[in-house]
Coordinates of C-alpha atoms and ligand atoms in Angstrom, one line a residue:
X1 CA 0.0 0.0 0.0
X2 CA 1.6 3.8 -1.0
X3 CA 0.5 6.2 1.2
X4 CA 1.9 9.6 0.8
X5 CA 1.0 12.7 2.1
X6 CA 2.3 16.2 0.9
X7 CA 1.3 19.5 2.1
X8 CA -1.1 21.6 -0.8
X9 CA -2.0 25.2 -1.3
X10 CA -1.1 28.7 1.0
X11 CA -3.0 27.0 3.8
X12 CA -0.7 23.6 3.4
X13 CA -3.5 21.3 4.2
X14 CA -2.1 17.8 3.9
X15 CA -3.5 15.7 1.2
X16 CA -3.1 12.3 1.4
X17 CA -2.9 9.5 -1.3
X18 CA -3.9 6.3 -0.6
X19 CA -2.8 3.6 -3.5
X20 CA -3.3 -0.2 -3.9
X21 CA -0.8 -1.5 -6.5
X22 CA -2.7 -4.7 -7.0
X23 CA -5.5 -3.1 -8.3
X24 CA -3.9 0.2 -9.0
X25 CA -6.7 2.4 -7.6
X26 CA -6.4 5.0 -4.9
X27 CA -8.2 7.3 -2.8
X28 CA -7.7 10.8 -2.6
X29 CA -7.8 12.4 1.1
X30 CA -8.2 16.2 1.3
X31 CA -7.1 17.8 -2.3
X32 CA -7.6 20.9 -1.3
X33 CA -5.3 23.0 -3.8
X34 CA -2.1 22.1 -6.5
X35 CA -4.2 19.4 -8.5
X36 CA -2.3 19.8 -11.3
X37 CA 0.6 18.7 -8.8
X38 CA -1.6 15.7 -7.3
X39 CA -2.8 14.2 -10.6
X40 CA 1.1 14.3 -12.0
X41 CA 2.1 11.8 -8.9
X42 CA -0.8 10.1 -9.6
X43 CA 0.2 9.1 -12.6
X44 CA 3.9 8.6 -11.7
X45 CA 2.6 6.2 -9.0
X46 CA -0.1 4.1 -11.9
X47 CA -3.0 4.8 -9.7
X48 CA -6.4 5.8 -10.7
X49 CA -8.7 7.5 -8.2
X50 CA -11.7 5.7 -7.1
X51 CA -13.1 8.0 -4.5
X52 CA -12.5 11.3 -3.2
X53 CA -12.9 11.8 0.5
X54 CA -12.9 15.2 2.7
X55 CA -12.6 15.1 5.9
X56 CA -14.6 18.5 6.2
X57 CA -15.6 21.5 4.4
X58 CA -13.0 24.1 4.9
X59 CA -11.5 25.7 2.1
X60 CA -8.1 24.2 2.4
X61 CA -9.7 20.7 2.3
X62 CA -12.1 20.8 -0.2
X63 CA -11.3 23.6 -3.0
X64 CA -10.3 21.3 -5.2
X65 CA -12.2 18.3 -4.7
X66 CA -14.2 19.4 -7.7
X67 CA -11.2 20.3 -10.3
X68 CA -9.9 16.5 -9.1
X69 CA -13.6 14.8 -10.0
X70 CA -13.4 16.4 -13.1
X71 CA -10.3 14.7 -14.2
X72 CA -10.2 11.5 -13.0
X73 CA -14.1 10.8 -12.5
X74 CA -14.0 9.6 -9.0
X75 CA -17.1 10.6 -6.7
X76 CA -16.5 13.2 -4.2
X77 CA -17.6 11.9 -0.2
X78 CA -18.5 14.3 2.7
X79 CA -19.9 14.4 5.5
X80 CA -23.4 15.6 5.2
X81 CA -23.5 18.4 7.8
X82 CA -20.8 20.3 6.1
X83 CA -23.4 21.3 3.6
X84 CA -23.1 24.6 5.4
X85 CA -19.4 24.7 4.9
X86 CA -19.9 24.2 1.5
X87 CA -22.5 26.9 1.4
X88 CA -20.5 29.6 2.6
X89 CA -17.1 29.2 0.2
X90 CA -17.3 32.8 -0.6
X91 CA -17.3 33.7 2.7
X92 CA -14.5 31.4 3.2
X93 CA -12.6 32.8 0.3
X94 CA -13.1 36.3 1.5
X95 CA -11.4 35.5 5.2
X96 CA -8.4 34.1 3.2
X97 CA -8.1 36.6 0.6
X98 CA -9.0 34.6 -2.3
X99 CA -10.6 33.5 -5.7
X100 CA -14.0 31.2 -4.5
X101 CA -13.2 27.9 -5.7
X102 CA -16.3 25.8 -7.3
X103 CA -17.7 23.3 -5.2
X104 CA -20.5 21.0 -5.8
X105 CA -22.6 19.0 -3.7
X106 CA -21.2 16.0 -2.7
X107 CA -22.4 12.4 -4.6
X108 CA -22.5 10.6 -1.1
X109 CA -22.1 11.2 2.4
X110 CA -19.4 10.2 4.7
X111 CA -21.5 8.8 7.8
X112 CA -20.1 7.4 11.0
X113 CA -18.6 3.5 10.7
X114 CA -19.2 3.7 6.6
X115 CA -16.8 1.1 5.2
X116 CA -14.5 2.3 3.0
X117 CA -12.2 -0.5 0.7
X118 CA -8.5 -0.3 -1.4
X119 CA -7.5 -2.8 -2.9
X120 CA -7.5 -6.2 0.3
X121 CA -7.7 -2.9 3.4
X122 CA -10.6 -1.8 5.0
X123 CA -11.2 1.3 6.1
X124 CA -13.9 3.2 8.1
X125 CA -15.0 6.6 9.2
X126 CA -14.6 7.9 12.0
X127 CA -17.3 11.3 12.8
X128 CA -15.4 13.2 15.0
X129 CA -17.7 16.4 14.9
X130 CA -16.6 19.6 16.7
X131 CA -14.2 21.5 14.7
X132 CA -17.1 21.6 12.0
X133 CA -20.0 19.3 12.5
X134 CA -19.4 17.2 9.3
X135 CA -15.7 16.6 10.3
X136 CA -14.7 13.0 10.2
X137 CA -11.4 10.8 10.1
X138 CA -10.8 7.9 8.1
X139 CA -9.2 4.6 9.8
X140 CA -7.6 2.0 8.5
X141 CA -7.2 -1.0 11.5
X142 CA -5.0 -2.9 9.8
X143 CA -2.6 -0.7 8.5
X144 CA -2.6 1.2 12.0
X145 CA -3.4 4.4 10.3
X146 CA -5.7 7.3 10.9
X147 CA -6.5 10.3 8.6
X148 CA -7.3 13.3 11.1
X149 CA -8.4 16.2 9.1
X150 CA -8.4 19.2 11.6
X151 CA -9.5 17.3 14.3
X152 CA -6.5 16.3 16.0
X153 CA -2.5 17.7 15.5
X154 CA 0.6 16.7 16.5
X155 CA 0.7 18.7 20.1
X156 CA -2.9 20.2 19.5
X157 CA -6.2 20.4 18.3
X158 CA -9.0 21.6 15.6
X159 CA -9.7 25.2 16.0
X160 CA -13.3 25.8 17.4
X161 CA -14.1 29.8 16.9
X162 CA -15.2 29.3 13.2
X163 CA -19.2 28.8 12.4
X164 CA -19.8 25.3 13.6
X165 CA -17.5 24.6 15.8
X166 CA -17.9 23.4 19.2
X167 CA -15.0 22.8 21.9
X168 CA -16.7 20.3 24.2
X169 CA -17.8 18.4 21.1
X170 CA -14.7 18.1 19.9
X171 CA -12.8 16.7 22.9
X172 CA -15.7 14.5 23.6
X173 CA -14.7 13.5 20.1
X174 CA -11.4 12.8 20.3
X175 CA -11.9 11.1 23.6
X176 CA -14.2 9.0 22.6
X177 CA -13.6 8.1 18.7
X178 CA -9.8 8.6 18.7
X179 CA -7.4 7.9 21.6
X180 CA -9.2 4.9 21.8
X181 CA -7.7 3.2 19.1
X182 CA -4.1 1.6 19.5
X183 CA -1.6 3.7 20.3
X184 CA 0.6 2.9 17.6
X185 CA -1.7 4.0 15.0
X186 CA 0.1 6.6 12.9
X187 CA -2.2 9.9 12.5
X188 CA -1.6 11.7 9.7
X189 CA -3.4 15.6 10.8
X190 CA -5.0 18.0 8.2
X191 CA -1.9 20.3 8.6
X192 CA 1.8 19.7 10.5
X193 CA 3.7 16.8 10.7
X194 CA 3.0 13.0 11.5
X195 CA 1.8 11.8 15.0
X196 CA 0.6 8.7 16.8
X197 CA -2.4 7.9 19.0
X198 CA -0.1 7.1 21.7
X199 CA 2.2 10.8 21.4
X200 CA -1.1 12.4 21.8
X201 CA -2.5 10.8 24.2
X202 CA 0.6 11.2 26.4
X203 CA 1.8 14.8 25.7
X204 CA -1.1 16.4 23.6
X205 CA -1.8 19.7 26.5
X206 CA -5.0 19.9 25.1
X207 CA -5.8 16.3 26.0
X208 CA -3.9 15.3 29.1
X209 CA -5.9 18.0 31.4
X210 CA -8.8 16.1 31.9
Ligands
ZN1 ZN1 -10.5 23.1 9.0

């Protein structure tokens, strides 16, 4: 399994690609900017995208969800209550400073435990909502791996103050969804570098104080 994540766009949210060589198909975590730049090592790597998953509707995450769909085909999945997120782009745009991006609707919802499947893994989501109420992570058990959008960072977590967030539901999230899971599970945030369940749950301020 190729996973590799590289930061994308003035924000640098992480995007993560997921690839099976067996069946040389992929999933796409979080384009949020530089498609031209994800679809090149897409091809480099043989991989065709099956699905498109964003972990919530900020800007960073999902601005070019639509520009990837359009070349390569694959669905776009969201969480459903980020419809709002999506609603409000151009105000999103205008607190950055930027063009709007298009965005459509999404073609499915990501819902809480919804199986996701590459190539012989397994993956499921995770609904982790408080730093927008559609945020979500994606796990994958057997490869000990967790996709954290803006949820949870390496030392912190999701920011709270913008339109849909909610502090206590977000530590009741990560509580209850997250440091659950082994603590060698590698977490891969929506921006900064690489973390494990375990780091967090040891050092993470934000976390340890309760
Ligand atoms: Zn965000």
């Amino acid at each position: 399994m190729t996973v590799e994540t590289f930061p994308v766009g003035p924000l640098q949210c992480n995007c993560t690609i997921l690839g099976d060589e067996a069946t040389g198909e992929a999933i796409v975590i979080d384009p949020g900017e530089e498609i031209g730049r994800i679809e090149r090592r897409l091809k480099e790597l043989r991989l065709k995208v099956k699905q498109i998953l964003i972990t919530h509707g900020h800007i960073d995450h999902v601005g070019g969800a639509l520009k990837l769909k359009r070349l390569t085909g694959a669905p776009i999945l969201m969480n459903e209550n980020d419809m709002m997120q999506l609603n409000m782009m151009d105000k999103q745009a205008a607190w950055l400073g930027v063009a709007t991006p298009e965005t459509s609707a999404p073609d499915g919802s990501l819902t809480n435990g919804m199986k996701l499947e590459l190539g012989v893994e397994q993956g499921q989501v995770v609904h982790t909502p408080g730093h927008t109420q559609g945020s979500v992570c994606v796990h994958f058990a057997a490869m000990k791996l967790l996709v954290a959008g803006d949820t949870l960072f390496r030392g912190s977590i999701g920011r709270t103050d913008l339109p849909g967030g909610n502090q206590r539901q977000i530590l009741e999230s990560i509580h209850s969804r997250l440091l659950v899971l082994p603590e060698e599970t590698r977490v891969i945030p929506g921006h900064g570098p690489l973390t494990t369940i375990g780091e967090e749950r040891q050092d993470n301020p934000f976390l340890v104080l309760r």
